[in-house]
Coordinates of C-alpha atoms in Angstrom, one line a residue:
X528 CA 0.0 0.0 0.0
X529 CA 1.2 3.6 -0.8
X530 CA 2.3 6.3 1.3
X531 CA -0.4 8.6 0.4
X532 CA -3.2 5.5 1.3
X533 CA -2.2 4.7 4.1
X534 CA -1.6 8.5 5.3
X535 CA -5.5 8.8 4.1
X536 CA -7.0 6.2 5.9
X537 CA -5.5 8.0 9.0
X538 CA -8.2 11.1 8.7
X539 CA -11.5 11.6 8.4
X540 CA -10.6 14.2 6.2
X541 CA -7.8 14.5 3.7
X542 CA -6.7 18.0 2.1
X543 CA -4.2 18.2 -0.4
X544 CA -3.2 21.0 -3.1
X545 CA -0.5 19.6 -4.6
X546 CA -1.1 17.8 -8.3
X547 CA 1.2 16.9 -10.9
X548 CA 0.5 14.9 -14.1
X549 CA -1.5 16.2 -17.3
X550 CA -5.1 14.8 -18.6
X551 CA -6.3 13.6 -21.6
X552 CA -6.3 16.0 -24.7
X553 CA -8.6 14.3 -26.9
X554 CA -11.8 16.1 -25.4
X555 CA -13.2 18.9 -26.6
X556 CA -12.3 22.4 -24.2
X557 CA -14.4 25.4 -25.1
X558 CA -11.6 28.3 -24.5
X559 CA -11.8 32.3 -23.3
X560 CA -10.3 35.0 -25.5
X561 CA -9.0 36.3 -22.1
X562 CA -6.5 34.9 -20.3
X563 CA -7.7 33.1 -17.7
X564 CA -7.5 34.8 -14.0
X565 CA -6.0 31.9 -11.1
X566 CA -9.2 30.5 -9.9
X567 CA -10.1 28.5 -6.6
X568 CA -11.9 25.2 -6.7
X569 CA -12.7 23.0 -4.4
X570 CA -13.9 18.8 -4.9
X571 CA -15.0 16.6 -2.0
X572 CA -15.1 12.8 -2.3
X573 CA -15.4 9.7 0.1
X574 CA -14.7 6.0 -0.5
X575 CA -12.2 3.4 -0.2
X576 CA -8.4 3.0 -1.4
X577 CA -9.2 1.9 -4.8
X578 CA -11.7 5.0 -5.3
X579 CA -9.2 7.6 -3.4
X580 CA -5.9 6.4 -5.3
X581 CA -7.5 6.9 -8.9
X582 CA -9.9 9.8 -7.6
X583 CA -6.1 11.4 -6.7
X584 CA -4.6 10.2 -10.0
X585 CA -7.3 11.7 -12.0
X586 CA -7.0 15.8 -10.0
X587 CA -3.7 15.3 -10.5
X588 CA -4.1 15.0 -14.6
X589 CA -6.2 17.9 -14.2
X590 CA -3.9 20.2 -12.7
X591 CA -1.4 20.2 -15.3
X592 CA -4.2 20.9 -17.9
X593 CA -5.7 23.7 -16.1
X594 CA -2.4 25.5 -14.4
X595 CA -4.4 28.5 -13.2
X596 CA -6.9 26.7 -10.8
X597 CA -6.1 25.5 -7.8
X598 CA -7.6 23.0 -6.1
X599 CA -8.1 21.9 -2.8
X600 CA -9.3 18.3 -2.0
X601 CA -11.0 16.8 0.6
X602 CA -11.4 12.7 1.2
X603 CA -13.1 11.0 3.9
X604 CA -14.3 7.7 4.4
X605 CA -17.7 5.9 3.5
X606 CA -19.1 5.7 6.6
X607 CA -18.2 9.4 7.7
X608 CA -18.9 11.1 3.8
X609 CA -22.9 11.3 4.5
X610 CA -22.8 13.2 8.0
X611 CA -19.8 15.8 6.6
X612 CA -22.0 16.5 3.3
X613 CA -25.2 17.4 5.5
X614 CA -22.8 19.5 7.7
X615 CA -21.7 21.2 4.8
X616 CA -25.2 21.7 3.8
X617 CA -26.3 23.2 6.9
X618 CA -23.4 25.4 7.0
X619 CA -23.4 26.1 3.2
X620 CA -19.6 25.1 3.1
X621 CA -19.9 22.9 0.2
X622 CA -17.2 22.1 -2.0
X623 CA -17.5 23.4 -5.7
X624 CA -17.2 19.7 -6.9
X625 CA -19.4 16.9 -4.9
X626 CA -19.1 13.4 -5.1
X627 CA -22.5 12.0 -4.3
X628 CA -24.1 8.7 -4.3
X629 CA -27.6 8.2 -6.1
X630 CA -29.6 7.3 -2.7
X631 CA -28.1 11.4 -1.9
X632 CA -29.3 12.6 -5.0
X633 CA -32.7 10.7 -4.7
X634 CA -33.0 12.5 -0.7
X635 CA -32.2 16.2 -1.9
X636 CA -33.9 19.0 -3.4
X637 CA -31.4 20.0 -6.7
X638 CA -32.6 23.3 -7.1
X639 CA -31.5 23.9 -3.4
X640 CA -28.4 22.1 -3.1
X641 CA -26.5 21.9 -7.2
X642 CA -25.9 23.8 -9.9
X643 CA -28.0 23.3 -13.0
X644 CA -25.8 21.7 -15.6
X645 CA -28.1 22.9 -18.6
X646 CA -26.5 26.9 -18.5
X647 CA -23.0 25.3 -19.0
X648 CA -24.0 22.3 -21.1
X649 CA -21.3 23.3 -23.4
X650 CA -18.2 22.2 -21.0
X651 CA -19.4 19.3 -20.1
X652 CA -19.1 17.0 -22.8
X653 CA -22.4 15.7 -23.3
X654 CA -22.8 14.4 -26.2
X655 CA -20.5 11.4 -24.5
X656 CA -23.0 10.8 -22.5
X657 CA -26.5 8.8 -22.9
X658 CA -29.8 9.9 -22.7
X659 CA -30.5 7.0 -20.2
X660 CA -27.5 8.4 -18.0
X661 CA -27.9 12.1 -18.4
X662 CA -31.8 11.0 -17.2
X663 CA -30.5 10.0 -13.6
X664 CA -29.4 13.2 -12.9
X665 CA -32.0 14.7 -14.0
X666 CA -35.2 16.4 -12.1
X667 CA -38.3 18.4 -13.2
X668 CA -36.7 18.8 -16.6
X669 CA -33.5 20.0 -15.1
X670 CA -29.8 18.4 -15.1
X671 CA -28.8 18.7 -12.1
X672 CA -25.5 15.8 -12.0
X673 CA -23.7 13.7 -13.9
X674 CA -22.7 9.5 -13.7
X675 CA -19.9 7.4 -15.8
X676 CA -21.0 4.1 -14.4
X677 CA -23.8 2.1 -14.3
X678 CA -23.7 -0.1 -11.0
X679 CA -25.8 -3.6 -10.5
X680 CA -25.9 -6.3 -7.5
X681 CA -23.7 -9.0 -7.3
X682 CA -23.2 -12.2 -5.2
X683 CA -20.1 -13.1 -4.2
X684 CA -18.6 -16.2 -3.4
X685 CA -15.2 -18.5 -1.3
X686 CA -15.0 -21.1 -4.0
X687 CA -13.3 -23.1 -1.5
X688 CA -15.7 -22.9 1.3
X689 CA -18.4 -23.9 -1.1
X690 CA -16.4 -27.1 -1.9
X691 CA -15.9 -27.8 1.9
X692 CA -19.5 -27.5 2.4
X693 CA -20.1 -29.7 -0.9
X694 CA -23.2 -27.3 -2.0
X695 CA -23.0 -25.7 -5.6
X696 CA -22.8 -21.7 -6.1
X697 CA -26.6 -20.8 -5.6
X698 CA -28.7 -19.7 -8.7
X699 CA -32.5 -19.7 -6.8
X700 CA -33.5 -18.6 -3.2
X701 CA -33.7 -22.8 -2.8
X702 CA -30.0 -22.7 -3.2
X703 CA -29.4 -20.1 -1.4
X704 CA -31.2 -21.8 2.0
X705 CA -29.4 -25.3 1.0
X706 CA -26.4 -23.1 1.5
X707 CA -27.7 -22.1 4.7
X708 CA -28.5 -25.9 5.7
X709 CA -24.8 -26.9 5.3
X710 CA -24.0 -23.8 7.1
X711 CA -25.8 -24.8 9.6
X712 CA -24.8 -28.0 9.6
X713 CA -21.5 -27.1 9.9
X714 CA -21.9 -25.2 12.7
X715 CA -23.3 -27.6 14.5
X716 CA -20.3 -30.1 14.7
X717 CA -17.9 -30.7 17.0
X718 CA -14.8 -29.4 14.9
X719 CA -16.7 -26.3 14.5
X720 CA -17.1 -25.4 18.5
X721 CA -14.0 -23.5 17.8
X722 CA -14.0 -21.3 15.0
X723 CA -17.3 -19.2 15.4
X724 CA -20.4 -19.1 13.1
X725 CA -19.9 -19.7 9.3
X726 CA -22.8 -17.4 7.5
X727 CA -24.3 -18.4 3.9
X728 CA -24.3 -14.6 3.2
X729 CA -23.0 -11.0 4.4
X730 CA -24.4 -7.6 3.2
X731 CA -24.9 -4.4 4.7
X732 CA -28.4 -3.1 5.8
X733 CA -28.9 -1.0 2.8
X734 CA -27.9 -4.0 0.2
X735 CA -30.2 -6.5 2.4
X736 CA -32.8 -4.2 1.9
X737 CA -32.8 -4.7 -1.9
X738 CA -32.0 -8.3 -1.5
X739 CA -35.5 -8.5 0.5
X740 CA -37.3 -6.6 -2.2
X741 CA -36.1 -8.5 -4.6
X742 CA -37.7 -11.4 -3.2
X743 CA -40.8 -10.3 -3.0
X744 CA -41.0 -8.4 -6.3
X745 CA -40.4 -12.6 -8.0
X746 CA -42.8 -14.1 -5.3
X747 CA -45.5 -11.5 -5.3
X748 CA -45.4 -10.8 -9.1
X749 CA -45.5 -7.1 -8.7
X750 CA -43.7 -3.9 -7.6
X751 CA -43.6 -2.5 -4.5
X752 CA -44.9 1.0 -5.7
X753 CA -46.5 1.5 -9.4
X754 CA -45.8 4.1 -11.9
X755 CA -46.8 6.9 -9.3
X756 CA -45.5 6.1 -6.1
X757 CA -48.0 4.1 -4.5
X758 CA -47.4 1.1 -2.4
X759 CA -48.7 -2.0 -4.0
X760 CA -47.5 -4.5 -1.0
X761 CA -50.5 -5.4 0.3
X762 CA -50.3 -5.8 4.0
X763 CA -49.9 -9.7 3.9
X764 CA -47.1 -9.6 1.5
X765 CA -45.5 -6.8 4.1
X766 CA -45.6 -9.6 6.6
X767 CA -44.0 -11.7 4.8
X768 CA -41.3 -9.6 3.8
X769 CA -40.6 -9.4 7.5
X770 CA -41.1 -12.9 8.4
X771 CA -38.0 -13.6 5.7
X772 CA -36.2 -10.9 7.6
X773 CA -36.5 -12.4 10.5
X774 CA -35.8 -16.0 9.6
X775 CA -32.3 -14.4 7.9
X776 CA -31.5 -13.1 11.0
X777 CA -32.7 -15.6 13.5
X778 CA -31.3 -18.2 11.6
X779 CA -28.3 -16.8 10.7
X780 CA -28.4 -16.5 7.2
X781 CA -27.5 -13.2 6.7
X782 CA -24.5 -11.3 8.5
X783 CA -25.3 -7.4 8.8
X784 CA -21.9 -5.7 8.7
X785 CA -20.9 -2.3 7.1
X786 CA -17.8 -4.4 6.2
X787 CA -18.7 -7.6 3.8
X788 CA -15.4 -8.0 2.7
X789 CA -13.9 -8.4 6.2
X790 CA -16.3 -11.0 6.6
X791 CA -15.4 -13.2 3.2
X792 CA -11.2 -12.5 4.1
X793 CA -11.8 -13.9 7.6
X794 CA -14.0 -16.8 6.8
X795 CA -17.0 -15.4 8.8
X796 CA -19.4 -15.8 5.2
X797 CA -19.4 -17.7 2.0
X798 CA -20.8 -15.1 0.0
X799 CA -21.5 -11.7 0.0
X800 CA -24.3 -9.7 -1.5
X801 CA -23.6 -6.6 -3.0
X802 CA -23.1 -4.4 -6.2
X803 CA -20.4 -5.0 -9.2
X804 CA -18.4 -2.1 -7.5
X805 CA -18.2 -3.7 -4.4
X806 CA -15.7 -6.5 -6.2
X807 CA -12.3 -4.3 -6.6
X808 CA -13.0 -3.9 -2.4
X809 CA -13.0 -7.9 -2.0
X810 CA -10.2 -8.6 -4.4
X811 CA -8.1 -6.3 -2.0
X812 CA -9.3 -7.0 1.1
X813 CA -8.9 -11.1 0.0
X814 CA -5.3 -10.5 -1.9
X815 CA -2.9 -12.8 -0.2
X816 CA -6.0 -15.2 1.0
X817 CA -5.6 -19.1 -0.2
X818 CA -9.0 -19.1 -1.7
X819 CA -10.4 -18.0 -4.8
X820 CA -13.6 -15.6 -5.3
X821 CA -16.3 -16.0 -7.5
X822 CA -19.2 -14.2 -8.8
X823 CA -22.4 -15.8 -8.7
X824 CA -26.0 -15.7 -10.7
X825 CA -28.8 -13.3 -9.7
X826 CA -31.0 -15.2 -7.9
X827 CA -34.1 -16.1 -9.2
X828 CA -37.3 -18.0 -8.2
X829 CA -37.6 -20.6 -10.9
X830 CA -34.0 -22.3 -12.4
X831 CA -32.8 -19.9 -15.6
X832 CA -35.4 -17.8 -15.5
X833 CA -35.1 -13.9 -15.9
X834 CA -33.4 -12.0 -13.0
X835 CA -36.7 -9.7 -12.2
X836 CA -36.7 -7.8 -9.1
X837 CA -32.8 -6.6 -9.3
X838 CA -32.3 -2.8 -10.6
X839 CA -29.3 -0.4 -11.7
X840 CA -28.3 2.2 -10.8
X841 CA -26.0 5.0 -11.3
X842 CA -22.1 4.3 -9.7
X843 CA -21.2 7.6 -8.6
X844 CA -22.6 11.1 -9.6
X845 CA -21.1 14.2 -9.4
X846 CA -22.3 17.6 -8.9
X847 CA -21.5 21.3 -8.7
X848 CA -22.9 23.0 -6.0
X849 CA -24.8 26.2 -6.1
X850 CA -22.4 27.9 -4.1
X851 CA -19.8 27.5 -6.8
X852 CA -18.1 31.2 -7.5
X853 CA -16.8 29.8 -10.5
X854 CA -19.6 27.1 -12.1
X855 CA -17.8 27.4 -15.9
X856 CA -14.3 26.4 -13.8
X857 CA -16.0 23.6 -12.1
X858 CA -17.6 22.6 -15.2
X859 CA -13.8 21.7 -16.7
X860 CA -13.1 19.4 -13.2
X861 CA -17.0 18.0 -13.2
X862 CA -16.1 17.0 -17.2
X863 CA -13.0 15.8 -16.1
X864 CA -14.4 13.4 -13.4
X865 CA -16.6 11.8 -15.9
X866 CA -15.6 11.6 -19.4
X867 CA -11.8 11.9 -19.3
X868 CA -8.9 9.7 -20.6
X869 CA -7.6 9.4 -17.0
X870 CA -10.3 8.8 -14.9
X871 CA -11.9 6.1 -17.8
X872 CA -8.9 4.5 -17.4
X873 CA -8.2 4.9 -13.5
X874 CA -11.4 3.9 -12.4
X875 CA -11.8 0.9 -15.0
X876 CA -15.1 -1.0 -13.6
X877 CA -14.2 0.0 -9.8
X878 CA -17.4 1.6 -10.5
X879 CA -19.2 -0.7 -12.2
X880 CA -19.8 -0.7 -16.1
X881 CA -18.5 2.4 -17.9
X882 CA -21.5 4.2 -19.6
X883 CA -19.0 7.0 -21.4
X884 CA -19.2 6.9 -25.3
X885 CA -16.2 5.2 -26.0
X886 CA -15.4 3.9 -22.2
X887 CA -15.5 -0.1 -23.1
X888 CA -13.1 0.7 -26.1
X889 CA -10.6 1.8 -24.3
X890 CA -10.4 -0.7 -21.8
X891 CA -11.0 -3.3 -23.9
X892 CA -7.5 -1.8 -25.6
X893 CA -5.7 -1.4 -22.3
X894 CA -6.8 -5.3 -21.3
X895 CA -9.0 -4.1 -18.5
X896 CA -12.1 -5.6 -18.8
X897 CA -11.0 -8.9 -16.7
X898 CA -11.4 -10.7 -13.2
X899 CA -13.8 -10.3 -10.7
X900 CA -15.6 -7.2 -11.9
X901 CA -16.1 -7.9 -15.1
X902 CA -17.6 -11.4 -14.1
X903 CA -20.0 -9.2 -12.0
X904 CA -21.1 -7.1 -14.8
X905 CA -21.9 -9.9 -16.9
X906 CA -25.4 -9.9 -16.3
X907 CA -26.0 -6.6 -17.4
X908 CA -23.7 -7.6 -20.7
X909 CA -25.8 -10.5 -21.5
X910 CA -29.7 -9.1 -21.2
X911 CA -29.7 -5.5 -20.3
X912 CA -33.5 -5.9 -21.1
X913 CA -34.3 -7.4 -17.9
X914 CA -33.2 -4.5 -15.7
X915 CA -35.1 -1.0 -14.6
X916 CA -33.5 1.9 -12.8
X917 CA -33.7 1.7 -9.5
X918 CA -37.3 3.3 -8.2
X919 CA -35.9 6.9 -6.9
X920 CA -38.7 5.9 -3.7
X921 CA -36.9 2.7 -2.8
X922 CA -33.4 4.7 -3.8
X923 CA -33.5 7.6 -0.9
X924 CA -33.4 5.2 1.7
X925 CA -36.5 6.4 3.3
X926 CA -38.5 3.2 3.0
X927 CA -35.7 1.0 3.4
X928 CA -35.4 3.0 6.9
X929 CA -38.6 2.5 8.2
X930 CA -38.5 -0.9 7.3
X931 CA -35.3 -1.7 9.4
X932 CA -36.7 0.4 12.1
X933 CA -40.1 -2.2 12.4
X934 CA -38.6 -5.3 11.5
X935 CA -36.0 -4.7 14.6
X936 CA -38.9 -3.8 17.2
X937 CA -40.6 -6.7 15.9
X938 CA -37.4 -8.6 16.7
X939 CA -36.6 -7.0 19.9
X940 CA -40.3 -8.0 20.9
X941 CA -40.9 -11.0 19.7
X942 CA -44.0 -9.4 17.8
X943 CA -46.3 -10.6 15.0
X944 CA -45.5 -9.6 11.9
X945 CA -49.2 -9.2 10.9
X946 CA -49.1 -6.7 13.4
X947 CA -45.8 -4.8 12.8
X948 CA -46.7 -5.0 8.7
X949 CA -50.1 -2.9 9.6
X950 CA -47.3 -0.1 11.1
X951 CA -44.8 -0.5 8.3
X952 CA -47.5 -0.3 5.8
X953 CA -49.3 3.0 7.4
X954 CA -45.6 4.7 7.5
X955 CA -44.9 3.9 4.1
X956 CA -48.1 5.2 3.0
X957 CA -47.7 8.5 5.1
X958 CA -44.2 9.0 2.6
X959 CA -46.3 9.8 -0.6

């Protein structure tokens, strides 16, 4: 690990103005007939190693292109990026240049919080983008942010464990509780007393979430809200959708951790469930392990059927703020961040699948499209037909919160889930 990683991972917030390298030059860069007066910028961005080291590689390309602005750059971690952007917010101290995830987008109010894009369309590159991808950013007419990446869920998988356990990689929710049988099974020997519980799956709370819905949406036939936002769960489907939380819990199918990749390294889960830009994390986290990771079908009710109930969306977005003294400056690092040279071939599919006009040529050409990720994009390569954006309702995390909120009362009680549905159903219908 680098110097400058490991010196990140030390703050909650990293600041840095120095940059070095030069950015792609086959991009089209509207010009001023003035010269152009040394101009502050400022670009805030959260994640992991992978994302910070080619985040870092990318403002530095950018600097040597544009010597007269300087920029300062502030990092911080997943888990600490959501509570420093509302702080911002509330102080209106928001950088010029936001990194923001979809679920963000989907909770704000873009007229009160970004920039709109459509004044300064011309530096911005759009015509490298599609009208599916320029559409998530998009409000009440209004472009409001921009994506390069199109993100989907994944399952992950120890190869090895699932050979120990002598149970096939699961492709239906049958599978997936045979998996939790040998688990169980497992755990329940004497050899085992020693070594703690072995889980069929990890996930954090906001990927079980989809993972749940998912399973209803196959079993139930439907959506959980139609066309116009209105909750088509009935109140015994709700019920089940908690009884299957609970029996994942209780049973110890599923382990809740904001850290799935700790959990496959150590041995604590065969798979994981998560996105395609959740595999770069696991290939690091696992490098050095003597196992091998796989990624794993969709699961689906019937065997071979269609993947319904799993949705896209966006990998990152990026936004200018409307604070921004400078939007036509910030509109050159915004482009930058999304359609450049550098950061298409920094970020690779650490993001999921490239949606930039010309993206997959590139890669392909540099021998990136390989390992892990790709293998986790592959659904989306072989029938793009069968997936939907993800619902911008289900995306804020609003639902997803007030389920979590029931289903751990019920828990904590030992209540009836025809009960504790009623009060997840009246709260859900109190959001529209």
């Amino acid at each position: 690990m680098s110097g400058i990683k490991k010196g990140v991972r030390l703050l909650p917030v990293f600041a840095c103005c120095i940059l070095l390298a030069g950015c792609s030059g086959n991009e089209i860069y509207p010009t001023s007939s003035q010269a152009a007066k040394k101009t502050d910028l400022s670009v805030s961005w959260w994640g992991d190693d992978v994302r910070n080291e080619y985040m870092l590689q990318t403002l530095s390309s950018f600097a040597q292109q544009y010597p007269d602005i300087h920029l300062s750059m502030n990092y911080t971690t997943s888990e600490a990026y959501p509570a420093l952007y509302a702080a911002r917010n509330a102080a209106s101290m928001d950088c010029d240049v936001i990194q923001i995830s979809y679920e963000q987008f989907c909770r704000t109010d873009p007229a009160k919080s970004f920039y709109s894009l459509s004044s300064i369309k011309d530096y911005l590159n759009l015509h490298l983008q599609t009208a599916e991808s320029l559409a998530w950013g998009t409000k009440n007419d209004t472009l409001y942010a921009l994506s390069n990446s199109v993100d989907l869920p994944a399952f992950y998988y120890n190869e090895d464990l699932l050979q120990r356990l002598d149970v096939s990689m699961p492709s239906t929710w049958k599978d997936l509780f045979a998996l939790a049988d040998a688990c169980s099974r497992k755990n329940e020997s004497p050899a085992s007393s020693d070594s703690g519980t072995i889980y069929p799956l990890t996930a954090t709370r906001s990927d079980l979430f989809e993972l749940l819905n998912a399973w209803m949406e196959q079993h139930s036939g439907c959506t959980m809200f139609d066309e116009n936002g209105v909750l088509q769960y009935t109140e015994a489907q709700l019920a089940e959708l908690l009884t299957l939380y609970q029996t994942l819990i209780e049973d110890h199918i599923v382990l809740i951790t904001e850290e799935p990749a700790f959990a496959i390294s150590s041995g604590q889960a065969v798979g994981c469930f998560s996105h395609a830009s959740y595999a770069s994390s696991l290939v690091l986290a696992c490098d050095g392990a003597d196992f091998t990771l796989l990624s794993g079908s969709l699961l689906t009710a019937i065997p071979e059927s269609e993947p319904s109930g799993w949705y896209l969306q966006p990998g990152l977005l990026y936004a200018i703020s409307n604070s921004a003294e400078q939007p036509r400056e910030a509109a050159k690092l915004l482009r930058c961040l999304v359609s450049s040279d550098t950061i298409v071939k920094k970020q690779g599919l650490s993001e999921g699948y490239p949606t930039t006009s010309g993206a997959y040529q590139k890669l392909y050409s540099d021998n990136s499209l390989q390992g892990l990720a790709l293998t986790a994009c592959m659904p989306l390569l072989e029938d793009r037909d069968s997936f939907s954006l993800f619902p911008s309702k289900l995306a804020s995390g609003t639902v997803r919160d007030h389920f979590f909120s029931i289903a751990s009362e019920m828990l904590e009680r030992d209540g009836d889930p025809d009960e504790f549905a009623t009060r997840l159903r009246v709260a859900i219908e109190r959001l529209s």
